[in-house]
Short mmCIF file of N, CA, C and O in Angstrom, two decimals:
data_model
loop_
_atom_site.label_atom_id
_atom_site.label_comp_id
_atom_site.label_asym_id
_atom_site.label_seq_id
_atom_site.Cartn_x
_atom_site.Cartn_y
_atom_site.Cartn_z
N UNK A 9 193.02 207.62 276.36
CA UNK A 9 193.84 206.63 275.85
C UNK A 9 193.65 205.13 275.98
O UNK A 9 193.09 204.69 276.97
N UNK A 10 193.74 204.91 275.42
CA UNK A 10 193.62 203.12 275.50
C UNK A 10 195.11 202.30 274.17
O UNK A 10 195.80 202.77 273.26
N UNK A 11 195.38 200.92 275.40
CA UNK A 11 195.82 200.49 275.36
C UNK A 11 195.72 199.69 272.86
O UNK A 11 194.64 198.45 273.64
N UNK A 12 196.44 199.97 273.14
CA UNK A 12 196.48 199.26 271.83
C UNK A 12 197.31 197.49 271.83
O UNK A 12 197.85 196.87 271.20
N UNK A 13 198.00 197.66 272.56
CA UNK A 13 198.98 196.21 272.17
C UNK A 13 200.17 196.29 274.31
O UNK A 13 200.48 197.02 274.78
N UNK A 14 199.77 195.35 274.32
CA UNK A 14 200.29 194.86 276.16
C UNK A 14 202.16 193.77 275.80
O UNK A 14 202.53 193.01 275.02
N UNK A 15 203.38 194.72 276.61
CA UNK A 15 204.50 193.41 276.67
C UNK A 15 204.51 193.37 277.43
O UNK A 15 204.49 193.95 278.27
N UNK A 16 205.86 192.27 277.54
CA UNK A 16 206.30 191.44 278.08
C UNK A 16 207.75 192.37 279.25
O UNK A 16 208.89 191.65 279.58
N UNK A 17 207.93 193.58 277.40
CA UNK A 17 209.90 193.59 277.61
C UNK A 17 209.24 195.26 276.99
O UNK A 17 208.98 195.44 276.26
N UNK A 18 210.64 196.06 277.31
CA UNK A 18 210.49 197.90 277.25
C UNK A 18 210.71 197.66 275.70
O UNK A 18 210.11 198.99 274.98
N UNK A 19 211.41 197.04 275.11
CA UNK A 19 212.50 197.24 273.55
C UNK A 19 211.06 196.50 272.51
O UNK A 19 211.02 197.72 271.99
N UNK A 20 210.42 195.49 273.09
CA UNK A 20 209.38 195.24 272.02
C UNK A 20 208.52 196.67 272.17
O UNK A 20 207.40 196.86 271.78
N UNK A 21 207.86 197.38 273.48
CA UNK A 21 206.85 198.31 273.22
C UNK A 21 207.40 199.40 272.71
O UNK A 21 206.35 200.74 272.06
N UNK A 22 208.53 199.72 272.59
CA UNK A 22 209.26 201.06 272.14
C UNK A 22 209.39 200.49 270.55
O UNK A 22 209.07 201.62 269.74
N UNK A 23 209.69 199.63 270.00
CA UNK A 23 209.62 199.28 268.64
C UNK A 23 207.92 199.78 267.67
O UNK A 23 207.58 200.03 267.74
N UNK A 24 207.02 199.30 269.53
CA UNK A 24 205.66 199.59 268.41
C UNK A 24 204.74 200.36 268.43
O UNK A 24 204.78 201.29 267.12
N UNK A 25 205.84 201.90 269.23
CA UNK A 25 206.14 203.29 269.18
C UNK A 25 206.56 203.80 267.97
O UNK A 25 205.32 204.25 267.21
N UNK A 26 207.50 203.30 268.10
CA UNK A 26 208.05 203.85 266.40
C UNK A 26 207.29 203.34 265.71
O UNK A 26 207.68 204.04 264.60
N UNK A 27 206.50 202.61 266.07
CA UNK A 27 206.17 201.50 263.98
C UNK A 27 205.02 202.89 263.90
O UNK A 27 204.67 203.94 262.84
N UNK A 28 204.29 203.34 265.37
CA UNK A 28 202.94 203.78 265.19
C UNK A 28 203.29 205.79 264.92
O UNK A 28 202.87 206.07 264.05
N UNK A 29 204.16 206.35 265.20
CA UNK A 29 205.07 207.42 265.00
C UNK A 29 205.60 207.40 263.94
O UNK A 29 204.95 208.73 263.73
N UNK A 30 205.80 206.38 263.32
CA UNK A 30 206.54 207.55 262.13
C UNK A 30 205.55 206.75 261.51
O UNK A 30 205.39 207.69 259.34
N UNK A 31 204.33 206.03 261.05
CA UNK A 31 202.82 206.40 260.88
C UNK A 31 201.91 207.52 261.13
O UNK A 31 201.44 207.85 260.34
N UNK A 32 202.75 208.23 262.23
CA UNK A 32 201.87 209.70 262.10
C UNK A 32 200.80 209.18 263.61
O UNK A 32 200.19 210.98 263.86
N UNK A 33 201.33 208.81 264.54
CA UNK A 33 199.85 208.73 265.87
C UNK A 33 200.89 208.43 267.13
O UNK A 33 201.98 207.82 267.12
N UNK A 34 200.89 210.18 267.83
CA UNK A 34 201.29 209.67 269.00
C UNK A 34 200.98 208.36 269.82
O UNK A 34 199.85 208.20 269.99
N UNK A 35 202.25 207.84 270.36
CA UNK A 35 201.70 207.24 271.43
C UNK A 35 203.23 207.18 271.87
O UNK A 35 203.95 207.89 272.58
N UNK A 36 202.27 206.10 273.43
CA UNK A 36 203.43 205.86 275.13
C UNK A 36 203.49 205.05 275.58
O UNK A 36 202.55 204.47 275.52
N UNK A 37 204.33 204.63 275.41
CA UNK A 37 204.64 203.75 276.72
C UNK A 37 204.46 203.91 277.97
O UNK A 37 204.92 204.66 278.71
N UNK A 38 203.25 202.82 278.51
CA UNK A 38 203.37 203.17 279.63
C UNK A 38 203.82 201.87 280.77
O UNK A 38 203.72 200.58 280.38
N UNK A 39 204.61 202.02 282.19
CA UNK A 39 205.42 201.13 282.91
C UNK A 39 207.11 200.13 282.98
O UNK A 39 206.70 199.55 283.30
N UNK A 40 206.82 201.13 281.60
CA UNK A 40 208.33 200.53 281.18
C UNK A 40 209.20 200.93 282.81
O UNK A 40 210.28 199.91 282.94
N UNK A 41 208.77 202.18 283.10
CA UNK A 41 209.80 202.34 284.31
C UNK A 41 209.38 201.79 286.16
O UNK A 41 210.91 201.59 286.70
N UNK A 42 208.58 201.15 286.04
CA UNK A 42 207.85 200.75 286.75
C UNK A 42 208.96 199.49 287.18
O UNK A 42 208.78 198.86 288.39
N UNK A 43 209.09 198.75 286.44
CA UNK A 43 209.47 197.23 285.86
C UNK A 43 210.64 197.20 286.92
O UNK A 43 211.79 196.39 287.80
N UNK A 44 211.79 198.54 286.54
CA UNK A 44 212.89 198.70 286.80
C UNK A 44 213.05 199.37 288.52
O UNK A 44 213.61 198.97 289.37
N UNK A 45 211.81 199.73 288.75
CA UNK A 45 211.25 200.73 289.74
C UNK A 45 211.55 199.59 290.86
O UNK A 45 211.63 199.70 292.66
N UNK A 46 210.50 198.75 290.81
CA UNK A 46 210.07 198.04 291.55
C UNK A 46 211.06 197.16 291.73
O UNK A 46 210.63 196.10 292.37
N UNK A 47 211.86 195.69 290.41
CA UNK A 47 212.57 195.15 290.55
C UNK A 47 211.97 194.17 290.29
O UNK A 47 212.14 193.29 290.32
N UNK A 48 210.76 194.28 289.50
CA UNK A 48 210.13 193.29 289.08
C UNK A 48 210.64 192.77 287.84
O UNK A 48 211.17 193.38 286.88
N UNK A 49 210.54 191.31 288.10
CA UNK A 49 211.35 190.15 287.43
C UNK A 49 210.00 190.19 286.19
O UNK A 49 210.23 189.47 284.89
N UNK A 50 209.45 189.62 286.80
CA UNK A 50 208.16 188.91 286.29
C UNK A 50 207.23 190.55 285.74
O UNK A 50 206.39 190.78 286.85
N UNK A 51 206.94 190.59 284.73
CA UNK A 51 206.39 191.33 283.94
C UNK A 51 205.03 191.30 284.33
O UNK A 51 203.94 192.15 283.83
N UNK A 52 204.29 189.73 284.57
CA UNK A 52 203.21 189.21 285.17
C UNK A 52 202.53 190.81 285.80
O UNK A 52 201.05 190.85 286.30
N UNK A 53 203.65 190.73 287.01
CA UNK A 53 203.00 191.90 288.02
C UNK A 53 202.82 193.13 287.43
O UNK A 53 202.20 193.48 288.32
N UNK A 54 203.53 193.60 286.25
CA UNK A 54 203.93 195.19 286.04
C UNK A 54 203.94 195.26 284.11
O UNK A 54 204.78 194.42 283.43
N UNK A 55 202.63 195.85 284.10
CA UNK A 55 203.16 195.22 282.52
C UNK A 55 203.40 196.08 282.29
O UNK A 55 203.13 197.60 282.13
N UNK A 56 204.08 195.92 280.55
CA UNK A 56 204.31 197.65 280.44
C UNK A 56 203.14 197.31 278.43
O UNK A 56 203.34 196.39 278.18
N UNK A 57 202.79 198.93 278.27
CA UNK A 57 201.45 198.99 277.90
C UNK A 57 202.06 200.79 276.73
O UNK A 57 202.60 200.93 277.19
N UNK A 58 201.78 200.55 275.25
CA UNK A 58 202.11 201.17 273.98
C UNK A 58 200.82 201.35 274.52
O UNK A 58 199.28 201.51 274.42
N UNK A 59 200.08 203.09 274.33
CA UNK A 59 198.59 203.93 274.96
C UNK A 59 199.19 204.59 273.52
O UNK A 59 199.64 205.52 273.24
N UNK A 60 197.54 204.99 272.98
CA UNK A 60 197.23 205.65 272.61
C UNK A 60 196.36 207.07 272.14
O UNK A 60 195.37 206.66 273.12
N UNK A 61 195.81 208.01 271.64
CA UNK A 61 194.34 208.71 272.51
C UNK A 61 193.43 207.88 272.18
O UNK A 61 193.38 207.46 270.58
N UNK A 62 192.05 207.49 272.29
CA UNK A 62 191.02 207.12 271.94
C UNK A 62 190.30 207.58 270.74
O UNK A 62 190.52 206.42 270.32
N UNK A 63 190.34 208.84 269.48
CA UNK A 63 190.28 208.94 268.45
C UNK A 63 191.61 208.37 267.80
O UNK A 63 190.37 208.12 266.58
N UNK A 64 192.69 207.65 268.09
CA UNK A 64 193.19 207.18 267.06
C UNK A 64 193.55 206.34 267.25
O UNK A 64 194.35 205.44 266.28
N UNK A 65 192.79 205.20 267.54
CA UNK A 65 193.38 203.19 268.15
C UNK A 65 192.42 202.84 267.10
O UNK A 65 193.21 202.23 267.33
N UNK A 66 191.78 202.99 266.85
CA UNK A 66 191.34 201.83 265.61
C UNK A 66 192.35 202.70 263.82
O UNK A 66 192.88 201.79 263.03
N UNK A 67 193.06 203.34 263.71
CA UNK A 67 193.60 203.18 263.21
C UNK A 67 195.05 203.39 262.92
O UNK A 67 195.72 202.34 263.03
N UNK A 68 195.30 203.08 264.81
CA UNK A 68 196.89 202.48 265.33
C UNK A 68 196.32 200.79 265.13
O UNK A 68 197.95 199.75 263.98
N UNK A 69 195.01 200.71 265.02
CA UNK A 69 195.25 198.56 265.68
C UNK A 69 195.07 198.46 263.98
O UNK A 69 195.40 197.35 264.11
N UNK A 70 195.11 199.04 263.32
CA UNK A 70 195.27 199.37 261.61
C UNK A 70 196.13 198.82 261.56
O UNK A 70 196.72 197.42 260.56
N UNK A 71 197.14 199.63 262.26
CA UNK A 71 198.74 200.50 261.18
C UNK A 71 199.22 198.45 261.59
O UNK A 71 199.77 198.69 261.46
N UNK A 72 198.97 198.70 263.05
CA UNK A 72 199.61 197.17 264.28
C UNK A 72 198.80 195.59 263.15
O UNK A 72 200.47 195.26 263.62
N UNK A 73 197.93 195.91 262.99
CA UNK A 73 197.98 194.50 261.78
C UNK A 73 198.41 193.85 261.01
O UNK A 73 197.85 193.43 260.24
N UNK A 74 198.64 195.44 259.80
CA UNK A 74 198.98 195.76 258.74
C UNK A 74 200.34 194.46 258.52
O UNK A 74 201.19 194.70 259.18
N UNK A 75 200.21 194.15 257.74
CA UNK A 75 202.03 193.05 257.22
C UNK A 75 203.09 194.68 256.21
O UNK A 75 202.56 195.63 255.68
N UNK A 76 204.67 194.42 256.73
CA UNK A 76 204.81 195.15 256.15
C UNK A 76 205.06 194.87 254.70
O UNK A 76 204.93 194.69 254.44
N UNK A 77 205.28 196.39 254.01
CA UNK A 77 205.61 196.28 252.91
C UNK A 77 206.75 196.33 252.53
O UNK A 77 207.92 197.23 253.49
N UNK A 78 207.63 195.52 251.15
CA UNK A 78 209.14 195.87 251.11
C UNK A 78 209.78 197.18 250.38
O UNK A 78 208.85 197.81 250.12
N UNK A 79 210.59 197.58 250.89
CA UNK A 79 210.84 198.45 250.01
C UNK A 79 211.22 198.93 248.95
O UNK A 79 211.26 197.66 248.14
N UNK A 80 210.69 200.10 248.11
CA UNK A 80 211.06 201.13 247.11
C UNK A 80 212.21 201.17 246.89
O UNK A 80 212.68 201.57 247.41
N UNK A 81 212.81 200.60 245.63
CA UNK A 81 214.45 200.69 245.54
C UNK A 81 214.36 201.52 244.42
O UNK A 81 213.07 201.98 243.33
#
């Protein structure tokens, strides 16, 4: 597994995960439950990461670095 992005909140991490999954890349959010279980308010102590399988890393990074397209009507 490779980290594609780190976040300071679970909402942003899950949005990233959703974008990847909408584009056919299975993704996982790691660390979001640690923030709550440890009571850490400062996420510098516990990072929230979005990870993908190694072979999908390059494609995931390409998706995340692309600009959103306008919906076609």
